Coordinates of C-alpha atoms and ligand atoms in Angstrom, one line a residue:
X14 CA -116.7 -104.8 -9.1
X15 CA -118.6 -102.0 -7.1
X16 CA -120.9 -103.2 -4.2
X17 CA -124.6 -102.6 -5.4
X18 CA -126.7 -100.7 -3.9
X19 CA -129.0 -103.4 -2.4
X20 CA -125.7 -104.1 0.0
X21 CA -123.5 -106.7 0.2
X22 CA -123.6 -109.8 -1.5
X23 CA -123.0 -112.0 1.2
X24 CA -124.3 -113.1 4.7
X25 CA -123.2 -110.6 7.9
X26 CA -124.6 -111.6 10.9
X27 CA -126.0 -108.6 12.8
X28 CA -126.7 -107.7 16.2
X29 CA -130.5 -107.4 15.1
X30 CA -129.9 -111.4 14.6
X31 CA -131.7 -114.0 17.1
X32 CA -129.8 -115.9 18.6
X33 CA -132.1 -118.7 17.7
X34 CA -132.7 -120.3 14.3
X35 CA -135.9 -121.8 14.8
X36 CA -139.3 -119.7 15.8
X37 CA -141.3 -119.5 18.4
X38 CA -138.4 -121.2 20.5
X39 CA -137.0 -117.6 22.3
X40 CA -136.8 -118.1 26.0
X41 CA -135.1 -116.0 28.6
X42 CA -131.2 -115.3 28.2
X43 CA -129.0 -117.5 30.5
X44 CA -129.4 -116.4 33.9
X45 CA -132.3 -114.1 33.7
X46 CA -135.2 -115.7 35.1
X47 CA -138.8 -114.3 34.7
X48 CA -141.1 -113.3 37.2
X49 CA -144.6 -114.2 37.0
X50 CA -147.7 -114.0 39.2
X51 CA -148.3 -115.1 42.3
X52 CA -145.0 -115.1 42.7
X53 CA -144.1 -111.1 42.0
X54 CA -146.8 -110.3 44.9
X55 CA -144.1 -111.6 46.9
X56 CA -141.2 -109.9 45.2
X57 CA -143.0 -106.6 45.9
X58 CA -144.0 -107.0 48.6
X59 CA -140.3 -107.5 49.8
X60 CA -139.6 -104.4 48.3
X61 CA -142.9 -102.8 50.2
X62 CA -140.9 -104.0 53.4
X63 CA -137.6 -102.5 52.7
X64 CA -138.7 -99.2 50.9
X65 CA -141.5 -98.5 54.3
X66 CA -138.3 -99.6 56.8
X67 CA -135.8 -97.1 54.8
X68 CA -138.4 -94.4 54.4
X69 CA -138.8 -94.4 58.4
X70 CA -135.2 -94.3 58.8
X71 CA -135.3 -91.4 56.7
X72 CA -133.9 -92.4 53.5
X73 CA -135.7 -91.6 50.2
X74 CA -136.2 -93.2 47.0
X75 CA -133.3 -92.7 44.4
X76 CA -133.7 -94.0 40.6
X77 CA -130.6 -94.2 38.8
X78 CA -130.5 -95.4 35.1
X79 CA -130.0 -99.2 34.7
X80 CA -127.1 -97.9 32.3
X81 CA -123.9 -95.7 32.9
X82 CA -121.0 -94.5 31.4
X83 CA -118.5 -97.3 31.8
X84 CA -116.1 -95.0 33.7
X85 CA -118.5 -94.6 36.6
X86 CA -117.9 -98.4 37.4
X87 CA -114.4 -98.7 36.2
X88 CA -112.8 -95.9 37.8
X89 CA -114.4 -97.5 40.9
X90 CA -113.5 -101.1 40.3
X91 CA -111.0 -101.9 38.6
X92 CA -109.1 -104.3 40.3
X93 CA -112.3 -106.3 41.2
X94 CA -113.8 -109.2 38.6
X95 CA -117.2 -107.8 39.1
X96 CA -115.9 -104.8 37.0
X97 CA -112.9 -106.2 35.1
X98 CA -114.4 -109.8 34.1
X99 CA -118.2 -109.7 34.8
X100 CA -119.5 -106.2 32.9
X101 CA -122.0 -105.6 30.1
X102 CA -120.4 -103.5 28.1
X103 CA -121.4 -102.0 24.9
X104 CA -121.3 -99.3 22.4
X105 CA -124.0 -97.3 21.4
X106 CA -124.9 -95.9 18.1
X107 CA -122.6 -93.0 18.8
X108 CA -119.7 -94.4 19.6
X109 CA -120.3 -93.9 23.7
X110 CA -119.0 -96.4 25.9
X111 CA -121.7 -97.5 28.5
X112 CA -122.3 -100.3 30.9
X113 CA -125.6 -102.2 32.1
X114 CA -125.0 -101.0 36.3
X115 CA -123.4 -104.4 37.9
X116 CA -123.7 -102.8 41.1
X117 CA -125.8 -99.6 42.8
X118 CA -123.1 -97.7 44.7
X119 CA -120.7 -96.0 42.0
X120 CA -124.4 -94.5 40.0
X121 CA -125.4 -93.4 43.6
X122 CA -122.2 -91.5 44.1
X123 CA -121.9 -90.1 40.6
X124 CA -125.7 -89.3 41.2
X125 CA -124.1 -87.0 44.2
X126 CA -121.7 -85.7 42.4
X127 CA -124.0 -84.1 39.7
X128 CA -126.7 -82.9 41.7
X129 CA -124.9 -82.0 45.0
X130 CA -127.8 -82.6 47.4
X131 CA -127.4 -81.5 51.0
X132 CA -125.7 -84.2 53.5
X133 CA -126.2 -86.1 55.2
X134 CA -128.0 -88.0 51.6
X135 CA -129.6 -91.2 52.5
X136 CA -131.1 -93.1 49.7
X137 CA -132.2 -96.2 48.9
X138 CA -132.8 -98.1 45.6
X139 CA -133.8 -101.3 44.2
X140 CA -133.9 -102.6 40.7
X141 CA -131.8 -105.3 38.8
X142 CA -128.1 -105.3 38.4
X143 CA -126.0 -107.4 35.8
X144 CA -123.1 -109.6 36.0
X145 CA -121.8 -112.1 33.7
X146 CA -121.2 -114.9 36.3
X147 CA -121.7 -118.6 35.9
X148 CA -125.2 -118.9 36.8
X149 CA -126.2 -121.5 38.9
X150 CA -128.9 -121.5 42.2
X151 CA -129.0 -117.6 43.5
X152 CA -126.6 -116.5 41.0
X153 CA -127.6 -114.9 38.4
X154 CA -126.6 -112.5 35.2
X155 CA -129.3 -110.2 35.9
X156 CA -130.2 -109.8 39.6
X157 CA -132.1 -107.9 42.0
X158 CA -131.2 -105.7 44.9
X159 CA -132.5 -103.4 47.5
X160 CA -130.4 -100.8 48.6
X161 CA -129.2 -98.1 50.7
X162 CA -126.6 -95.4 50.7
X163 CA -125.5 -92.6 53.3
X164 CA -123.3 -89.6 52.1
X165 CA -121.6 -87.1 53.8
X166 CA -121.4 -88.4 57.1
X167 CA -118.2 -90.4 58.9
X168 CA -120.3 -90.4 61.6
X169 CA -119.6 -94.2 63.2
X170 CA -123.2 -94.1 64.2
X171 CA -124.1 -93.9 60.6
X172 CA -123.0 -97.3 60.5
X173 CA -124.7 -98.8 63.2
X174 CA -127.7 -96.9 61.3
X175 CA -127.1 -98.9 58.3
X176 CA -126.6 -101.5 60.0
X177 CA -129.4 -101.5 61.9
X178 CA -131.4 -101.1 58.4
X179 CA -130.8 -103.6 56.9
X180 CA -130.8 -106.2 60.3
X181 CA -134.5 -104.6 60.8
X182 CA -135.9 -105.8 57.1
X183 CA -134.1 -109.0 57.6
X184 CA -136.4 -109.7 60.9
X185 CA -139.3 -107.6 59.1
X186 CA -139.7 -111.2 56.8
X187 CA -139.3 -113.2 59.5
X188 CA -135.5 -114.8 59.2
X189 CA -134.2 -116.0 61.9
X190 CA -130.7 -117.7 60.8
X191 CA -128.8 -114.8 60.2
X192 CA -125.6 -113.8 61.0
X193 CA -123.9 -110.5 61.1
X194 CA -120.6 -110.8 59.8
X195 CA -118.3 -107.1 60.2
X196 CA -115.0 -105.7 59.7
X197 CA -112.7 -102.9 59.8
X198 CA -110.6 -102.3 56.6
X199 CA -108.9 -99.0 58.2
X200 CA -108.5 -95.7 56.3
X201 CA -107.2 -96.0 53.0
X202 CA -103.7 -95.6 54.3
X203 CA -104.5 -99.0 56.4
X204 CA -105.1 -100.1 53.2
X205 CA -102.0 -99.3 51.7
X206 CA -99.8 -100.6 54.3
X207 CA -101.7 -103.7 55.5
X208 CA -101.8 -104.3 51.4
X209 CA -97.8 -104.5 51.3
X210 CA -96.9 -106.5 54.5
X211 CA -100.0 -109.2 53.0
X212 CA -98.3 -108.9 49.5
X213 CA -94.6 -109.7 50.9
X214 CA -96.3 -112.6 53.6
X215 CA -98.3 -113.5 50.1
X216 CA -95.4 -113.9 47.7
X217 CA -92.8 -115.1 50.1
X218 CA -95.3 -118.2 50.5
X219 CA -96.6 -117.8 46.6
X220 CA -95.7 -121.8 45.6
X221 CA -98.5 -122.3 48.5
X222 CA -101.2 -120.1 47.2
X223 CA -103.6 -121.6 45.0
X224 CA -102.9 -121.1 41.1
X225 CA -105.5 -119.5 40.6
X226 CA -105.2 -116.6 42.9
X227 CA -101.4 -115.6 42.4
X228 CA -102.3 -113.7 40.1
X229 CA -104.0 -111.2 42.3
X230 CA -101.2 -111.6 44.9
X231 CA -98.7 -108.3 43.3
X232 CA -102.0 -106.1 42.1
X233 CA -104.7 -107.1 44.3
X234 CA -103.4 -108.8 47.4
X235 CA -106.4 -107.9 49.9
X236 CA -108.8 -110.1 47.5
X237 CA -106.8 -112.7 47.7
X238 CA -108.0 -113.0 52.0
X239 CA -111.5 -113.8 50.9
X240 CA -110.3 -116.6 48.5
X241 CA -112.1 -120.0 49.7
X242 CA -109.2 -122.4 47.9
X243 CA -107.6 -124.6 51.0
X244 CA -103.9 -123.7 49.7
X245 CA -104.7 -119.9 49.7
X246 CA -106.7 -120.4 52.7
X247 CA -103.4 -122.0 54.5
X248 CA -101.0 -119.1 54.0
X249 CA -103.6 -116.2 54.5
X250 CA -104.3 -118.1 57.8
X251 CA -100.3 -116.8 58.9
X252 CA -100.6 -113.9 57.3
X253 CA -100.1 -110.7 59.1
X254 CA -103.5 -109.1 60.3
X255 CA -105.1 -106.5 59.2
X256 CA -106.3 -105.1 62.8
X257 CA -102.7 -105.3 63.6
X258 CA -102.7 -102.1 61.4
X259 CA -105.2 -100.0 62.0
X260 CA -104.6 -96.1 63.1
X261 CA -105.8 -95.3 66.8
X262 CA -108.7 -93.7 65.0
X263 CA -109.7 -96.4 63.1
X264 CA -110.0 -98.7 66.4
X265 CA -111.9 -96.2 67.7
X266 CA -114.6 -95.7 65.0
X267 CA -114.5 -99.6 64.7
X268 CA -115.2 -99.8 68.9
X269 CA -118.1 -97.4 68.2
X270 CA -119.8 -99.4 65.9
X271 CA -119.7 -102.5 67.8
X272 CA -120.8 -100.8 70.8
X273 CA -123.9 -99.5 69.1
X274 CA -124.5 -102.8 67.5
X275 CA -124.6 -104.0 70.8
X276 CA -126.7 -101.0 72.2
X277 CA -129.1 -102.2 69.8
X278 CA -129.2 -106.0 70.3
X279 CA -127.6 -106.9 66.9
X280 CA -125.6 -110.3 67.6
X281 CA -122.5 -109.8 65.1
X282 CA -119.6 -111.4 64.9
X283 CA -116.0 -110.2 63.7
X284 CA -114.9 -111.4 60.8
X285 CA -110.8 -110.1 60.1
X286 CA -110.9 -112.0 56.5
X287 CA -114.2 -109.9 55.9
X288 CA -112.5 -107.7 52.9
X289 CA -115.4 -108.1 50.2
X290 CA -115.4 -108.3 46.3
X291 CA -115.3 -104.6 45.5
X292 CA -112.0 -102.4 45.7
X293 CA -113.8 -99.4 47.7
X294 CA -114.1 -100.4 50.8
X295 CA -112.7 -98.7 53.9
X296 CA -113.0 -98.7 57.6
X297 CA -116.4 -100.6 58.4
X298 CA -117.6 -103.9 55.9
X299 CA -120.6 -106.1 56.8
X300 CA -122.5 -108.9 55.5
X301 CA -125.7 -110.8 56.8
X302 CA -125.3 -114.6 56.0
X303 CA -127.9 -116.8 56.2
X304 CA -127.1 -120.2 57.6
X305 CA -130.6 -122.0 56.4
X306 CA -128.5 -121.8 52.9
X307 CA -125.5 -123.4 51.4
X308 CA -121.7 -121.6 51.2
X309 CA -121.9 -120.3 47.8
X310 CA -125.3 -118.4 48.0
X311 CA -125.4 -117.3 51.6
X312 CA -124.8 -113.9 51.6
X313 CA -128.0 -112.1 51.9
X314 CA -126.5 -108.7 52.0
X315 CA -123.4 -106.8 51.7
X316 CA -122.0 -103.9 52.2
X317 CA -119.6 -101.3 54.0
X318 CA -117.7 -97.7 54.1
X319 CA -116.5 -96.2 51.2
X320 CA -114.5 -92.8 52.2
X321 CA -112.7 -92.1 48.9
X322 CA -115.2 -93.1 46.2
X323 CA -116.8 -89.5 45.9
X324 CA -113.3 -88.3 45.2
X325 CA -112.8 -90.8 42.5
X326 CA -115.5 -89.3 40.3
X327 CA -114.5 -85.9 40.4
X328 CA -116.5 -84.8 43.5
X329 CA -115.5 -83.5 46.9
X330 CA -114.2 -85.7 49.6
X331 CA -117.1 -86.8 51.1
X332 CA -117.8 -90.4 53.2
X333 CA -120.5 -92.6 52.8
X334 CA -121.3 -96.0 53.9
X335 CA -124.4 -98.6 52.7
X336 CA -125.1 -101.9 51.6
X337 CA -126.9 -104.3 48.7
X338 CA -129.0 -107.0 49.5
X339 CA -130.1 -109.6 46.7
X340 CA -133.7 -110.1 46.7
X341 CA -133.2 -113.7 44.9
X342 CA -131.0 -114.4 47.5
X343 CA -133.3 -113.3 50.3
X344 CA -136.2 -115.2 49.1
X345 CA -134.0 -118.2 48.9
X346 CA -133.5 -118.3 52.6
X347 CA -137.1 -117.2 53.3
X348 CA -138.1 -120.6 51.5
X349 CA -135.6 -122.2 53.4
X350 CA -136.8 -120.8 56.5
X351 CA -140.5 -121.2 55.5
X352 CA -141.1 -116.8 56.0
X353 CA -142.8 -114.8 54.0
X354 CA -145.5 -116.6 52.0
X355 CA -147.1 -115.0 48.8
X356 CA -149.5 -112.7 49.7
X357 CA -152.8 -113.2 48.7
X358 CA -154.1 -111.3 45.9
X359 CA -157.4 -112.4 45.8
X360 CA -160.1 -110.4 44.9
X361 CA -162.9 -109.7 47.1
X362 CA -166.0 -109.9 44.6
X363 CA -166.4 -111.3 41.7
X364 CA -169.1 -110.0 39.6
X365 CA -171.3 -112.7 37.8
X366 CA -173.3 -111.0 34.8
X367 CA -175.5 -113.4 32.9
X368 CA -177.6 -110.0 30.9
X369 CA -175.2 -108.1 28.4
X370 CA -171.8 -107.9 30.9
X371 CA -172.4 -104.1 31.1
X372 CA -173.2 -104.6 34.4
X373 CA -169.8 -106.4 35.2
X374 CA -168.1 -103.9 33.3
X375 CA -169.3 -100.9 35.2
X376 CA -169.8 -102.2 38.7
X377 CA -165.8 -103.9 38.8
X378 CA -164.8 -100.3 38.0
X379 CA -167.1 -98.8 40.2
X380 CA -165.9 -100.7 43.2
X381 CA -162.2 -100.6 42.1
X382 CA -162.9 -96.3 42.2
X383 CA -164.2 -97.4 45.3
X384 CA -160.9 -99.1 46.7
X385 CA -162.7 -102.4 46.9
X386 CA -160.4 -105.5 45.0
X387 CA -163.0 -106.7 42.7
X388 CA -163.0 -108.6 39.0
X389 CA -165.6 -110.5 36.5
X390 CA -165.3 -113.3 34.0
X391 CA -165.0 -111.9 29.8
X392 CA -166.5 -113.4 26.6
X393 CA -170.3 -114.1 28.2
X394 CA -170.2 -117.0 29.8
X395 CA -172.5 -119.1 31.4
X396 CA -173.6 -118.5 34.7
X397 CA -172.3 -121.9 36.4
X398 CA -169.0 -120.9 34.7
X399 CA -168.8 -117.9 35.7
X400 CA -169.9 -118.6 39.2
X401 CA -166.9 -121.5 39.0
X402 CA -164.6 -118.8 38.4
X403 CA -165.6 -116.4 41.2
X404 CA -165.2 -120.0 43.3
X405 CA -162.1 -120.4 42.3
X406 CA -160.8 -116.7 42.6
X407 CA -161.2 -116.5 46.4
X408 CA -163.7 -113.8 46.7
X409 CA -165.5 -113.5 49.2
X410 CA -168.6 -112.0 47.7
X411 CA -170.4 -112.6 44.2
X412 CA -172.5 -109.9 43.1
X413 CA -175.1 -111.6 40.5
X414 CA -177.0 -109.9 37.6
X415 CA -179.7 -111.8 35.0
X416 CA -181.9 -110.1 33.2
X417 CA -184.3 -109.4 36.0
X418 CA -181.8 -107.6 38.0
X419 CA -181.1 -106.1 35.1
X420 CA -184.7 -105.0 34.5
X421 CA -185.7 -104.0 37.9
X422 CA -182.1 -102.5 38.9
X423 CA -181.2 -104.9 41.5
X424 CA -178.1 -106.7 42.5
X425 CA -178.6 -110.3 43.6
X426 CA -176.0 -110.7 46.6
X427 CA -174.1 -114.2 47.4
X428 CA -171.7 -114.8 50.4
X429 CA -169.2 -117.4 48.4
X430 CA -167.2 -118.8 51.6
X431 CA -170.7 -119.9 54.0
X432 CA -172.9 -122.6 52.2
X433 CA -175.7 -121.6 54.9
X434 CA -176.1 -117.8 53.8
X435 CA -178.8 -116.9 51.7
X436 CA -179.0 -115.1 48.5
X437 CA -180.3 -111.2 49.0
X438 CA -181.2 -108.9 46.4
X439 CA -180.2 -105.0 47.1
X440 CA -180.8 -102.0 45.0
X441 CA -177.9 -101.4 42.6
X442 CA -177.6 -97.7 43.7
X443 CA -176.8 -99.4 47.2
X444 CA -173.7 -101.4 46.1
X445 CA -170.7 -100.2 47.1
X446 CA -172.4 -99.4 50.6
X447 CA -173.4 -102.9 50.7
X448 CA -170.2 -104.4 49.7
X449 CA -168.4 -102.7 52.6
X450 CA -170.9 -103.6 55.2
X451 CA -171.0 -106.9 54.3
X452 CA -167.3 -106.9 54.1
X453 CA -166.8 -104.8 57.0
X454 CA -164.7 -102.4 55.2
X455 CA -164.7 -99.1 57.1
X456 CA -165.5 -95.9 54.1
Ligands
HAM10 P1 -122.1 -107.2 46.4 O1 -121.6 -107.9 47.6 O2 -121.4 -107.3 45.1 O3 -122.1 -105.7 46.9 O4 -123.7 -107.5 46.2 C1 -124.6 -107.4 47.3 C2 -125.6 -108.5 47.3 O5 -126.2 -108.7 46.0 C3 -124.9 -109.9 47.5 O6 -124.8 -110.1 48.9 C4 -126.0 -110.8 47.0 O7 -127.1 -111.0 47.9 C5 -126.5 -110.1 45.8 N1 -125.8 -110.5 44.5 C6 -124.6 -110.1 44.0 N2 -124.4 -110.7 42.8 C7 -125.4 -111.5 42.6 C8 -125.8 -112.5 41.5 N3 -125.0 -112.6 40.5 N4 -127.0 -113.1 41.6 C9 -127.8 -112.9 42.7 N5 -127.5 -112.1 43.7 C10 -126.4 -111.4 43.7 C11 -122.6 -104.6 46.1 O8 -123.2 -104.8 45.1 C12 -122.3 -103.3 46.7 N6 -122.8 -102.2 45.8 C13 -122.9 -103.2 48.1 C14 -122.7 -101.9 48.8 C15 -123.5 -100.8 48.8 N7 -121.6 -101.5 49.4 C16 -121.7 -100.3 49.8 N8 -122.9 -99.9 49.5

């Protein structure tokens, strides 16, 4: 029998499908999270912080899309989980093979590659990120980070610049447990040979090395020095070291950096088994742990030199160096550390209108023309409610119209926050003058 037109006969779940049966029951995929207010004043306002610290350092906004082709992020990674195990992947309706971004740095350097900007390129970016990771307190599938990148530049200082960044926003919200953690990975040839004498130390001792890290032991061996499992932990501990290998001019660029982070006050500490989760990393790696937070969500920020990454999407050989920080991660520790409050968002007036509410309608946008935070209560309320809701805002001033203001084009004027003050009437023409007088808000 010949399929009718209508389609087929039977059930094919689609993509187009909820994932829930019953209705009205949707809530947020497992580990995403939504952001509401107050709370987002704070989540911009982190990003206020970093994007004013970055832009005075001379970096400049760079928006990538939150989707790539999947090579831009598995020519770069693809000996790491992040890329091989944790990726959104998909097809779209043409057959292309994308991925949501799980990380900023490959879409900044493909970014570079297609538009060639002048070097040194310092950018910085922030946005969310996705991972499929077991979710759990400051893990998440979709996270947050501000960034910044440097390209074109081997420059050691750059480093300490970077550095310096991102130590500068860490103080700009007020943490104070924080630790610099840094590292030297050598040039990639470091990498190379440092990788075989570990692999040999590694498999010669294998029957110690936790199960479930042997199998990164012949590929991978480098990832297998950040591996927290006691047994691994135990032979990487007699394992040869990597600053055993480095080139006289790796040591030297290394010795620069930690003389400028000194230079600059930065306490750091070295850190040899410092080799982080992604493959690209050469010569300098960093992160900032906080110790107001446990073991498995303490890393604030991390990030490092990535010499050869360029290259590896068909561009010119061309340094660069920068870092991600997780903004979950960083309010986590502000919380812990008790920084960084919500900012308030309260308006300043509140405009009461007991006539028609075309006064509140046109005086909040007058004053909001006029710079000056201001907002009204809808759907004609009474006056005590209304006044209750200007209480309850946090303004500072209630601007008050009945019908006799209304008639004779007056503006009855009430300081909310001093029981004592008395009520004045002004002329409406004199409002926004009044407000910032009375508010002391310079014009
Ligand atoms: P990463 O170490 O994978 O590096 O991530 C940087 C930061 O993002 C982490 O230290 C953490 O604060 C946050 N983060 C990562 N995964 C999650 C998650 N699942 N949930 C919450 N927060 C998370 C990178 O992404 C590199 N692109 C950094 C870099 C830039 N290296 C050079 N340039």
């Amino acid at each position: 029998m010949g399929r009718s037109s209508a389609g087929p006969p039977f059930h094919r779940p689609t993509s187009l499908e909820p994932m829930s049966k019953k209705v009205n029951s949707f809530r947020t995929p497992i580990g995403t999270r939504d952001l509401l207010p107050p709370d987002s004043a704070r989540w911009e306002a982190v990003i206020d912080v970093f994007g004013r610290t970055a832009d005075r350092s001379g970096f400049g906004l760079l928006n990538t899309p939150l989707f790539e082709d999947i090579g831009v992020f598995s020519r770069v990674g693809e000996g790491t989980d992040v890329v091989r195990k944790e990726m959104y992947e998909f097809s779209d309706r043409s057959d292309r093979r994308l991925a949501l971004r799980p990380e900023g740095t490959a879409s900044v350097c493909r970014a570079f590659v297609q538009h060639r900007p002048p070097v040194p390129w310092k950018v910085w970016y922030q946005g969310p990120f996705f991972r499929y990771e077991a979710p759990q307190a400051g893990r998440y599938r979709q996270f947050h980070q501000v960034g910044a990148e440097v390209l074109g530049t081997a420059d050691p200082d750059v480093d300490v610049e970077v550095i310096a960044l991102g130590w500068d926003v860490l103080r700009a919200v007020g943490l104070k447990r924080v630790l610099l953690l840094v590292n030297s990975m050598g040039d990639p040839d470091t990498r190379r040979t440092y990788g075989a004498a570990l692999r040999d130390h590694l498999a010669a001792n294998l029957a110690g090395v936790d199960e479930e890290d042997r199998e990164k032991v012949e590929l991978h061996p480098l990832r297998v020095l950040d591996s927290k499992r006691p047994g691994t932990r135990a032979v990487t501990a007699e394992a040869p070291q990597l600053a055993e290998f480095l080139s006289p001019a790796a040591v030297a660029h290394f010795d620069r950096v930690q003389d400028g982070l000194g230079s600059l006050g930065i306490p750091f500490a070295i850190e040899p088994r410092l080799v982080r989760g992604l493959d690209y990393y050469t010569h300098t790696t960093f992160e900032f742990q906080s110790s107001a937070l446990e073991a498995a969500q303490n890393t604030l920020c991390g990030g490092g030199r990535y010499d050869g990454l360029v290259e590896e999407l068909g561009g010119p050989a061309t340094p660069g160096i920068g870092f991600g920080m997780g903004i979950e991660r960083l309010l986590l520790a502000c919380d812990a550390e008790e920084t960084f409050p919500t900012p308030t968002t309260a308006p300043r007036v509140w405009v009461v209108d007991v006539a028609d509410g075309r006064s509140a309608r046109d005086l909040t946008h007058l004053l909001r023309t006029e710079g000056i935070h201001a907002d009204r209560s809808f759907d004609g309320r009474s006056m005590r409610s209304q006044m209750r809701s200007a209480d309850r805002s946090g303004a500072e001033l209630a601007l008050i119209i009945g019908e006799q203001e209304l008639a004779e084009q007056q503006v009855a004027v009430r300081r909310l926050r001093d029981d004592d003050a008395a009520q004045v009437m002004i002329p409406r023409h004199d409002v926004v003058d009044e407000v910032r007088r009375l508010l002391q808000i310079d014009s």
